Coordinates of C-alpha atoms and ligand atoms in Angstrom, one line a residue:
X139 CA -107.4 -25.1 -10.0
X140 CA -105.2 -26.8 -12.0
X141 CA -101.3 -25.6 -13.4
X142 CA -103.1 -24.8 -16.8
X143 CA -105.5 -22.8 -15.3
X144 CA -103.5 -20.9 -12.8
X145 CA -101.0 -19.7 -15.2
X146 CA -103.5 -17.9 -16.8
X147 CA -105.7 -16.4 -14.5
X148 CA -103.9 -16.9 -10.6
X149 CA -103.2 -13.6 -9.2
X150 CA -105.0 -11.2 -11.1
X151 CA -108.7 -9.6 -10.9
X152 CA -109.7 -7.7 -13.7
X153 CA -112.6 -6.1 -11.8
X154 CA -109.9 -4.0 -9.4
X155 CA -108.0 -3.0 -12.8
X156 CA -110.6 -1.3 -14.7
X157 CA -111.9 -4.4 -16.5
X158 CA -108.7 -4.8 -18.3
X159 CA -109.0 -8.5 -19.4
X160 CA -105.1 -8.5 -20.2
X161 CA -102.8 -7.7 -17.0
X162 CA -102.4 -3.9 -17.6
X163 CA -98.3 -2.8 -17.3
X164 CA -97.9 -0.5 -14.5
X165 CA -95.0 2.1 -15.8
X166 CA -94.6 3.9 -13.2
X167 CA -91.9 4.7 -11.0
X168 CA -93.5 5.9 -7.8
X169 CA -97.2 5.5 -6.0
X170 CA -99.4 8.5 -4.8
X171 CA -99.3 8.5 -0.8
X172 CA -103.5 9.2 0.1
X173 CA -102.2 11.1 2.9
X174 CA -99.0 11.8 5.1
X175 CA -100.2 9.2 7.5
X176 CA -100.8 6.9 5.0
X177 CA -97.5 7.5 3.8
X178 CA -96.0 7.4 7.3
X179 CA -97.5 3.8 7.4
X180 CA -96.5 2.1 4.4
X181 CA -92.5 3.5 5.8
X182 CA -93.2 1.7 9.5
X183 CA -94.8 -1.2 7.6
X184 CA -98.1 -0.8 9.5
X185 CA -99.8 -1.1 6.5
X186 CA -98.7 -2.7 2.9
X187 CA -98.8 -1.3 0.0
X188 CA -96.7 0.4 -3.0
X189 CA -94.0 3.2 -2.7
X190 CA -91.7 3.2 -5.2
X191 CA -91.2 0.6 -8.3
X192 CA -88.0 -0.8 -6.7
X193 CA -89.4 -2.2 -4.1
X194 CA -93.0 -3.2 -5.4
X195 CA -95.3 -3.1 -8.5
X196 CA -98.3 -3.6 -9.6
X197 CA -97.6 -5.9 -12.4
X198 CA -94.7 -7.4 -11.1
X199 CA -97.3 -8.2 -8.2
X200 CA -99.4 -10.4 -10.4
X201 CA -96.3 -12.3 -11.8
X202 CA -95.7 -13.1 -8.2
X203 CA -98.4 -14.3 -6.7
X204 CA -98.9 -16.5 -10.1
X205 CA -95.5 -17.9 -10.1
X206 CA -95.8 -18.8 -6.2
X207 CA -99.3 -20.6 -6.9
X208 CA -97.8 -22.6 -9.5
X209 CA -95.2 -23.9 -7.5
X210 CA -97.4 -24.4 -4.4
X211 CA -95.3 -21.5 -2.4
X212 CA -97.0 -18.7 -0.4
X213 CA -94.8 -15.6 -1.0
X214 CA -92.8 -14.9 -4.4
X215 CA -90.2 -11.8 -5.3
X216 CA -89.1 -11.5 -8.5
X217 CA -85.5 -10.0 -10.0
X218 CA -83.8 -8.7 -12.8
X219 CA -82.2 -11.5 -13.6
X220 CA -82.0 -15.3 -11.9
X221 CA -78.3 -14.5 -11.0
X222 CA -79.3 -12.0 -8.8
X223 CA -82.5 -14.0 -7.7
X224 CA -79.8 -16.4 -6.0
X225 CA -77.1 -13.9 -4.6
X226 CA -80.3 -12.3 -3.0
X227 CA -81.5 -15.9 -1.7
X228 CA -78.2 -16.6 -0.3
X229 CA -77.5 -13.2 1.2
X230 CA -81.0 -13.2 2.9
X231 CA -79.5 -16.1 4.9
X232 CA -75.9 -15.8 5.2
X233 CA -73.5 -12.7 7.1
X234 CA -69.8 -13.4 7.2
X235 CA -68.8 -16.5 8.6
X236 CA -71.4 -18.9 7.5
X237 CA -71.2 -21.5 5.2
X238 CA -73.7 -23.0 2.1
X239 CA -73.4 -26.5 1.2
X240 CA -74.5 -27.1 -2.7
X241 CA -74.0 -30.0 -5.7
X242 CA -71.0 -29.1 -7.6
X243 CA -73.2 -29.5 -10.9
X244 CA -74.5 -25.8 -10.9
X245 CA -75.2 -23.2 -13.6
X246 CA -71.6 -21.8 -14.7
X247 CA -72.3 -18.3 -13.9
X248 CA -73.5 -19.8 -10.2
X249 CA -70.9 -21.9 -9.7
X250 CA -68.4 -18.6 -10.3
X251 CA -70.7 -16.6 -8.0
X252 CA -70.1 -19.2 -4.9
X253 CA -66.8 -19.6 -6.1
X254 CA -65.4 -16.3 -5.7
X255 CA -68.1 -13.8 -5.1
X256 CA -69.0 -14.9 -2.1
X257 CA -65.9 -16.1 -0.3
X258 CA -65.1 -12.0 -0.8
X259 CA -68.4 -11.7 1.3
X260 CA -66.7 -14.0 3.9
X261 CA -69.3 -16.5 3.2
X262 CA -67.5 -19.9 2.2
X263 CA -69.4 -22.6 0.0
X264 CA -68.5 -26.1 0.3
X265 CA -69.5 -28.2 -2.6
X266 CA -70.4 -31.3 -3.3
X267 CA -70.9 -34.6 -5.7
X268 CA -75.2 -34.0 -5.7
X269 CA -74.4 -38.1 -6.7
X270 CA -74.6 -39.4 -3.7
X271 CA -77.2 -37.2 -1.0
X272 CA -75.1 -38.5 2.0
X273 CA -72.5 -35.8 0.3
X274 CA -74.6 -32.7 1.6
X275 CA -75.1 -34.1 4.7
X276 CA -71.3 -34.7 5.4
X277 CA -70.3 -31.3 4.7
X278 CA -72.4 -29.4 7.2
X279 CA -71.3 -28.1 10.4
X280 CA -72.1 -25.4 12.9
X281 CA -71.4 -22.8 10.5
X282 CA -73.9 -24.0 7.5
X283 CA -77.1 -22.1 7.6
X284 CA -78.6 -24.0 3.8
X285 CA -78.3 -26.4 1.4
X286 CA -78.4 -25.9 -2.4
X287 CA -78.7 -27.4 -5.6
X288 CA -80.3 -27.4 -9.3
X289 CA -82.8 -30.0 -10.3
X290 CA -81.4 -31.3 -13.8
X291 CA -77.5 -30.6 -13.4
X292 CA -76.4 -28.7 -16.4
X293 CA -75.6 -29.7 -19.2
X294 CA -74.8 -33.2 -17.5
X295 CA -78.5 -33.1 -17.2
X296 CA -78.4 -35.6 -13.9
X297 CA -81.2 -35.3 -11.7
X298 CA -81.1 -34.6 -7.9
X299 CA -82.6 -36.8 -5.7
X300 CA -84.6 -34.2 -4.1
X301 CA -86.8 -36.1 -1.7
X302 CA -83.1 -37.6 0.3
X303 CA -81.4 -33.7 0.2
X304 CA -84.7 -32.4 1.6
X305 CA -84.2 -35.1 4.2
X306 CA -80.4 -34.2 4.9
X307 CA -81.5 -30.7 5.3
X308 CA -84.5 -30.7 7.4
X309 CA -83.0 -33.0 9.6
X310 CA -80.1 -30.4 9.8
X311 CA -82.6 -27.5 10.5
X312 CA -81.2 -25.5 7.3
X313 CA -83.2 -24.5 4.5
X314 CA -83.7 -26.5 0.9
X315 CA -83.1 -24.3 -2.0
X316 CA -83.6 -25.7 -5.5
X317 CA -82.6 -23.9 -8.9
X318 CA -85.7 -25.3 -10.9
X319 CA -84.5 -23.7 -14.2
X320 CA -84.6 -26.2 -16.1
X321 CA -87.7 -27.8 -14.7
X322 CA -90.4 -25.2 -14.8
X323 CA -93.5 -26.0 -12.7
X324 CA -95.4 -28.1 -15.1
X325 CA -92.6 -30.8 -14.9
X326 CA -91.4 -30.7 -11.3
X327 CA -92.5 -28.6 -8.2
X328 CA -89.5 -29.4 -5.9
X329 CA -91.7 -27.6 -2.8
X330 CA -93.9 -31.5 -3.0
X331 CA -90.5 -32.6 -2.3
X332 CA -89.2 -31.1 0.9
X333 CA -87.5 -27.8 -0.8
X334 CA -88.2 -24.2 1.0
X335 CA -87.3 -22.0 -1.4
X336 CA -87.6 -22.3 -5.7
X337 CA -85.4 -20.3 -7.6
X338 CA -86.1 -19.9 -11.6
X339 CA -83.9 -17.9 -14.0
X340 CA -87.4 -16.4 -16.1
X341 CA -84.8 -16.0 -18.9
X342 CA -85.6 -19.3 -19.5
X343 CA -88.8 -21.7 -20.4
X344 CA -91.2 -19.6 -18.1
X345 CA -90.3 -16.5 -21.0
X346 CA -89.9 -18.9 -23.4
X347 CA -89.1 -16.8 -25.9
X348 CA -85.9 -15.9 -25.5
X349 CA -86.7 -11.8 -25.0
X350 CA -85.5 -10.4 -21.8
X351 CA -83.9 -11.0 -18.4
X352 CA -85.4 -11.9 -15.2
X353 CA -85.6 -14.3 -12.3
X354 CA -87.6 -15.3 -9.3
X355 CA -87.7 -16.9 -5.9
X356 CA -90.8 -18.8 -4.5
X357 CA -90.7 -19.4 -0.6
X358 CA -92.4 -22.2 0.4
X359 CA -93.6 -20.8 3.8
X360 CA -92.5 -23.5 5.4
X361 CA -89.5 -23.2 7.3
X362 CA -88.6 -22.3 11.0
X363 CA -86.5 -19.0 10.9
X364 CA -86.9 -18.4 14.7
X365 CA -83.9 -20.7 14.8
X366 CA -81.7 -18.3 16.8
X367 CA -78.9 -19.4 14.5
X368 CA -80.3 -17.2 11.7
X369 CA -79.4 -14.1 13.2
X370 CA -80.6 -11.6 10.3
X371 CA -84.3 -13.2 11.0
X372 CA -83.7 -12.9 15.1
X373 CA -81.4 -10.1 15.9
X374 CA -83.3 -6.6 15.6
X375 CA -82.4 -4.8 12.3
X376 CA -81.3 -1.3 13.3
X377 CA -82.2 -0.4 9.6
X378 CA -86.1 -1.3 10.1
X379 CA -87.2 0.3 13.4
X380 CA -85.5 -3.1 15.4
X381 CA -87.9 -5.3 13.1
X382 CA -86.8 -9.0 14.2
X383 CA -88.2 -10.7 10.7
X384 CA -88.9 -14.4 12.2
X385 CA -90.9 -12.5 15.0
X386 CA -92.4 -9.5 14.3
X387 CA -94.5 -9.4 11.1
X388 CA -97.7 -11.1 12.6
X389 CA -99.7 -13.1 10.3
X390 CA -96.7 -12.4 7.5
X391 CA -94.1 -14.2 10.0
X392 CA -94.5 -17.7 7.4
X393 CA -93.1 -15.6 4.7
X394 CA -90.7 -14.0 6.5
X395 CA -88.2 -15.3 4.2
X396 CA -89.6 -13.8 0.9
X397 CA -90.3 -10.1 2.7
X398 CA -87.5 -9.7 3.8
X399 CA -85.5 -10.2 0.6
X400 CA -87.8 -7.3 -0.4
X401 CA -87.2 -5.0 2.4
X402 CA -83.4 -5.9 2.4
X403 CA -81.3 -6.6 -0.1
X404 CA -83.8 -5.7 -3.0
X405 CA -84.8 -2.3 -1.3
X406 CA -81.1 -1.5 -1.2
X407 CA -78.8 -3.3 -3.7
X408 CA -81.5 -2.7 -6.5
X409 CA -81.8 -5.9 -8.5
X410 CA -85.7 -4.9 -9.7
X411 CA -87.4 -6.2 -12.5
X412 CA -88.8 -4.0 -14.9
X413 CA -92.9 -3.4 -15.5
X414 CA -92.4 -4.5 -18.7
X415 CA -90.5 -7.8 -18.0
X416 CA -92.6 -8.7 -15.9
X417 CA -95.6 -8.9 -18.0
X418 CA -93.8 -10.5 -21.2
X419 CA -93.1 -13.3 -18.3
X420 CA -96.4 -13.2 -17.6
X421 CA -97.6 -14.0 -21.4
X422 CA -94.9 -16.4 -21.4
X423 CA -96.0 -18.4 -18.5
X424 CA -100.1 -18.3 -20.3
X425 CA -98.4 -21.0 -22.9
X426 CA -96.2 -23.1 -20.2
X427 CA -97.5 -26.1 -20.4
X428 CA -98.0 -26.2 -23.9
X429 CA -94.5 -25.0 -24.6
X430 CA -93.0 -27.7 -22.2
X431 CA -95.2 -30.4 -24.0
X432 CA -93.5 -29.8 -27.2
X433 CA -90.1 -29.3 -25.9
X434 CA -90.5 -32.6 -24.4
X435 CA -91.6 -34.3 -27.3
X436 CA -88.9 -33.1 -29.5
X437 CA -86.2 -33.0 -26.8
X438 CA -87.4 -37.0 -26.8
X439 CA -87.4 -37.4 -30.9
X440 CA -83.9 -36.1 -30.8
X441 CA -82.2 -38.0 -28.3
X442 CA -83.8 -41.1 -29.7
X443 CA -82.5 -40.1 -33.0
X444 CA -79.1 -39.2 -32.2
X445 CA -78.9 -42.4 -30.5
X446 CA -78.9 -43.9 -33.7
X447 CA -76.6 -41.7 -35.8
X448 CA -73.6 -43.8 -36.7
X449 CA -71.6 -40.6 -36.1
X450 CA -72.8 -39.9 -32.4
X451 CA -71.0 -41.4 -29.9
X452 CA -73.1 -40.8 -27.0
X453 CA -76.8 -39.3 -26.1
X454 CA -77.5 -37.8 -22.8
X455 CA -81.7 -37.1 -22.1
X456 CA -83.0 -37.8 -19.3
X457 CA -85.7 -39.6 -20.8
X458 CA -83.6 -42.2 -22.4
X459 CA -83.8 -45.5 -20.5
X460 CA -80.2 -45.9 -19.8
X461 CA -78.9 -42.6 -20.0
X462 CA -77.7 -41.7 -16.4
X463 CA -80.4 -40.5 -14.0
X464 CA -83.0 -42.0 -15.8
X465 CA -84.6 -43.4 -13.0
X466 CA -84.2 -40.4 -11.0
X467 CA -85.7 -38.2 -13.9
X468 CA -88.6 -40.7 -14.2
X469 CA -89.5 -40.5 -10.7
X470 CA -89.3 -36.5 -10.6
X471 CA -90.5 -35.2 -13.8
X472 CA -94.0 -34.9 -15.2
X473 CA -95.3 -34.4 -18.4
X474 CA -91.6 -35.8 -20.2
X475 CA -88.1 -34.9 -19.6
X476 CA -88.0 -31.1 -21.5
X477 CA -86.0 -30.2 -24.4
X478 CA -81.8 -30.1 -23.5
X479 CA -80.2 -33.1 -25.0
X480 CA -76.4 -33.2 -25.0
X481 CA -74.2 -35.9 -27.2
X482 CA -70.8 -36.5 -28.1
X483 CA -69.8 -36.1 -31.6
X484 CA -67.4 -38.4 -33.1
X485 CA -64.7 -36.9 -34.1
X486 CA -64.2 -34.9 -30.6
X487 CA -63.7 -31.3 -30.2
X488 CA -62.8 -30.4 -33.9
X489 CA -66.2 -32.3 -34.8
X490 CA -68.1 -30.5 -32.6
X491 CA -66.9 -27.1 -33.2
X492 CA -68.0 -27.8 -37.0
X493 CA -71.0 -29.2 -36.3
X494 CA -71.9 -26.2 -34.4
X495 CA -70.7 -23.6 -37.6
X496 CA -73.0 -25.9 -39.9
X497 CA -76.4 -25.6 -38.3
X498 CA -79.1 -23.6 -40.1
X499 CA -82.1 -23.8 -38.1
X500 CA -80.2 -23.9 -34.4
X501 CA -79.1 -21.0 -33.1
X502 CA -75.7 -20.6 -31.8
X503 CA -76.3 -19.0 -28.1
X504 CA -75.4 -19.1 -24.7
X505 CA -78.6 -19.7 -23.6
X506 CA -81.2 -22.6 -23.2
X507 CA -85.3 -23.0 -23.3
X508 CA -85.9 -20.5 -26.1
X509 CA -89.1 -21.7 -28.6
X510 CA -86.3 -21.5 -30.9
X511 CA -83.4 -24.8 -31.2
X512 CA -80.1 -23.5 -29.7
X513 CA -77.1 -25.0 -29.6
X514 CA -73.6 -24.6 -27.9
X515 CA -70.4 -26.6 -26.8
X516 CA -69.8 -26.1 -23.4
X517 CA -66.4 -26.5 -22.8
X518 CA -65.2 -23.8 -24.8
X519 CA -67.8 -21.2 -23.7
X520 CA -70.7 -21.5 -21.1
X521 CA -68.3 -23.9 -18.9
X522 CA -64.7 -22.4 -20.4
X523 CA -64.1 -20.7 -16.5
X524 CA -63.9 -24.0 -15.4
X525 CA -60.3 -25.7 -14.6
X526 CA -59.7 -29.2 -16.1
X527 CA -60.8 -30.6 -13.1
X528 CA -63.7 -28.7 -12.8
X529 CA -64.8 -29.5 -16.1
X530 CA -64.5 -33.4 -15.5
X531 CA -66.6 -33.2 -12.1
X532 CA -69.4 -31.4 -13.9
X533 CA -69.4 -34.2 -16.3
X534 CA -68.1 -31.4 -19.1
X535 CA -66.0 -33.3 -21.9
X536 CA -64.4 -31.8 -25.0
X537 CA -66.5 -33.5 -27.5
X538 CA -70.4 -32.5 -25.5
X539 CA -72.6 -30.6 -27.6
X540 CA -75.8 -28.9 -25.5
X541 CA -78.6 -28.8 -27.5
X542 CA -81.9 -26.8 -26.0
X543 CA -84.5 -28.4 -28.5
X544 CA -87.3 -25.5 -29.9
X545 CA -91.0 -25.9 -31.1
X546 CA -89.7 -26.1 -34.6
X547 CA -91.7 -29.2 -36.4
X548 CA -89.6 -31.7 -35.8
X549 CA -88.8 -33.2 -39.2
X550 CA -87.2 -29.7 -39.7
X551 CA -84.5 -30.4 -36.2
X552 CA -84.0 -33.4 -37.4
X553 CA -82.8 -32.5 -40.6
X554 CA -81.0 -29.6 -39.7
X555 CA -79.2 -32.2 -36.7
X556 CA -78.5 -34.3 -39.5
X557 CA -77.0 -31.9 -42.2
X558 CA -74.2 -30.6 -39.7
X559 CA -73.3 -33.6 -38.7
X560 CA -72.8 -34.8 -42.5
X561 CA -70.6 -32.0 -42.8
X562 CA -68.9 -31.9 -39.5
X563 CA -66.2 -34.7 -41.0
Ligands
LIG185 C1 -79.7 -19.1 -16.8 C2 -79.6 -19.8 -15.5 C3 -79.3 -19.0 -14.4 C4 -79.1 -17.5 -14.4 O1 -80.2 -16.8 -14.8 P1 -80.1 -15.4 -15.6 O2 -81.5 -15.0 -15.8 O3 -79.3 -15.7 -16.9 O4 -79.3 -14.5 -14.7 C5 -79.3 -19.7 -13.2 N1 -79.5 -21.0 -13.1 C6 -79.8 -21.7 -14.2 C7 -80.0 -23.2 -14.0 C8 -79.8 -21.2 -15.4 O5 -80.1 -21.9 -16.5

């Protein structure tokens, strides 16, 4: 079936739900054992199946196994939040002493994670320029155990050149993982490209609506974790009867990767979605493509007319021939570019700030692939952590305004756009 199909129907059966044409929420907080030996069972992982709505849920369950068939993945877990979706990722690979390698273009609230969460885990993450690929491959040693990046950098909205990382880090024997935020599956589905593990904040254009928190990982099923180098897939886990995860879990050894995350840290840090998330992703992800087919448009519309403002000094979309990763994007992305455009006022800083107080139809928010138009200046909020430097490497200057273009008719962006810039001087 095709990506239009499967996001509404992959993963769920009405028949074994009563009929219920709509994917029923499962509000519940534990699961009736049949028997104690069933119950003993499901604990020694002899047999699969719900205990307790931390660990596993019906609902949750269908969001899963949708989201992994839409990105071509075998095994999905979804999170409270995409945040902890990538601390559990990297934790599900890395003990004290290891290292990541990832582009220097990430997510603010990433970047500050690898920055100074994780060295306090005594796991140390080397960044680099995502630019140039040869980058990732020059930083690895003995001690990396995976490579990381987004797809469109934020908000310098650059494209990785997925296909060469994938071939840095396969030829390294380390796992691909790729943020794909801000390119939900109908534009890009970075497993086609090499990547073993997807990471999406559902926050974002799979919700779509701006109305609750939530992430997910996809693993591809792909990789080698028998690598003795991975010890927490080789060495017996003391917490789980000796289970050795590469090893032991018979015809579930591909997804290794994705159970344990659920057995592990999930299980006993906490990070669970709730019922109900879960299924207003689920109605989110029913419109995707739609959705993404009119961000794109607009997101297009904009850039093209912001390019021609007398008062904008530059446009940034990765759909403009000429803007920087073009090609990249072009080669990448399906069904357009999506909705973030990001400009430079004239007029710098002060311009923007006014611009920003002047819009009626854009909301002011930290936050990107809403229905609604959002906008935000980066510098002095979202990116604001970041020292000078910092801010110059992720391509971050005073005067850039990140727009996340809505589903709004256009005519009505446009002249919103317009408007605040009139007054901005
Ligand atoms: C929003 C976002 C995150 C974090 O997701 P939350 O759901 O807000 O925790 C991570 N990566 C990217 C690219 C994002 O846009």
């Amino acid at each position: 079936m095709k990506l239009e199909t499967l996001a509404i129907h992959a993963g769920y059966t009405p028949e074994q739900e009563g009929h219920s044409c709509a994917v029923p929420v499962y509000r519940t907080s534990a699961y009736q054992f049949n028997s104690t030996e069933h119950a003993a069972n499901l604990f020694a992982l002899k047999e699969l199946g719900n205990i307790y709505s931390r660990i596993s849920n019906p609902t949750q369950d269908v969001l899963e196994q949708r989201m992994a068939q839409l990105e071509g993945g075998k095994a999905a877990l979804a999170l409270s939040s995409g945040t902890s979706a990538i601390f559990y990722t990297i934790i599900n690979i890395c003990e004290h002493g290891d290292e990541v390698v990832a582009a220097h273009n990430l997510y603010g609230g990433t970047y500050a994670q690898f920055n100074s969460i994780l060295p306090q885990l005594g796991i140390t993450v080397r960044f680099v320029d995502p630019t140039d690929p040869e980058n990732f491959a020059k930083a690895i040693n003995d001690k990396t155990r995976a490579i990381y990046c987004e797809t469109l950098g934020n908000p310098a909205l650059n494209m990785t050149d997925l296909d060469a990382v994938a071939a840095i880090a396969q030829k390294a024997q380390l796992p691909f993982i790729v943020d794909s935020t801000f390119t939900p599956p109908s534009m890009l589905r970075p497993i086609e490209y090499g990547a073993d593990i997807v990471i999406h904040s559902l926050t974002k254009w799979l919700g779509g609506h701006g109305t609750g928190l939530g992430g997910i990982v996809i693993d591809a099923g792909n990789f080698d974790w028998t690598n003795p180098k991975f010890s927490l897939y080789n060495v017996p886990d003391d917490s789980y009867h000796g289970l050795r995860y590469a090893h032991d879990l018979g015809e579930l050894n591909p997804v290794a990767f994705a159970l344990r995350m659920r057995l592990v840290p999930l299980r006993n840090l906490g990070a669970c979605i709730t019922p109900d998330n879960s299924w207003m992703f689920l109605q989110g992800i029913e419109t995707l493509a739609l959705r993404v087919e009119r961000h794109s448009e607009n997101g297009l519309a904009v850039a093209r007319h912001l390019q021609a403002h007398p008062d904008v000094d530059w446009v940034n979309y990765p759909g403009l021939e000429g803007s920087p990763g073009h090609e990249a994007a072009a080669k990448y992305l399906q069904n357009g570019f999506g909705g973030m455009v990001s400009f430079g006022i004239r007029g710098g800083r002060e311009a923007g700030q006014k611009f920003i107080e002047n819009l009626q139809i854009f909301s002011h928010v930290a936050n990107v692939g809403d229905a609604k138009s959002l906008a935000i200046h980066p510098a002095t909020t979202t990116h604001s952590q970041l020292s000078p430097e910092q801010l110059e490497s992720s391509g971050i200057s005073d005067e850039l305004i990140r727009l996340s273009i809505g589903i709004e008719h256009i005519d009505d962006i446009v002249a919103d756009l317009d408007q605040a810039i009139k007054n901005a001087h």
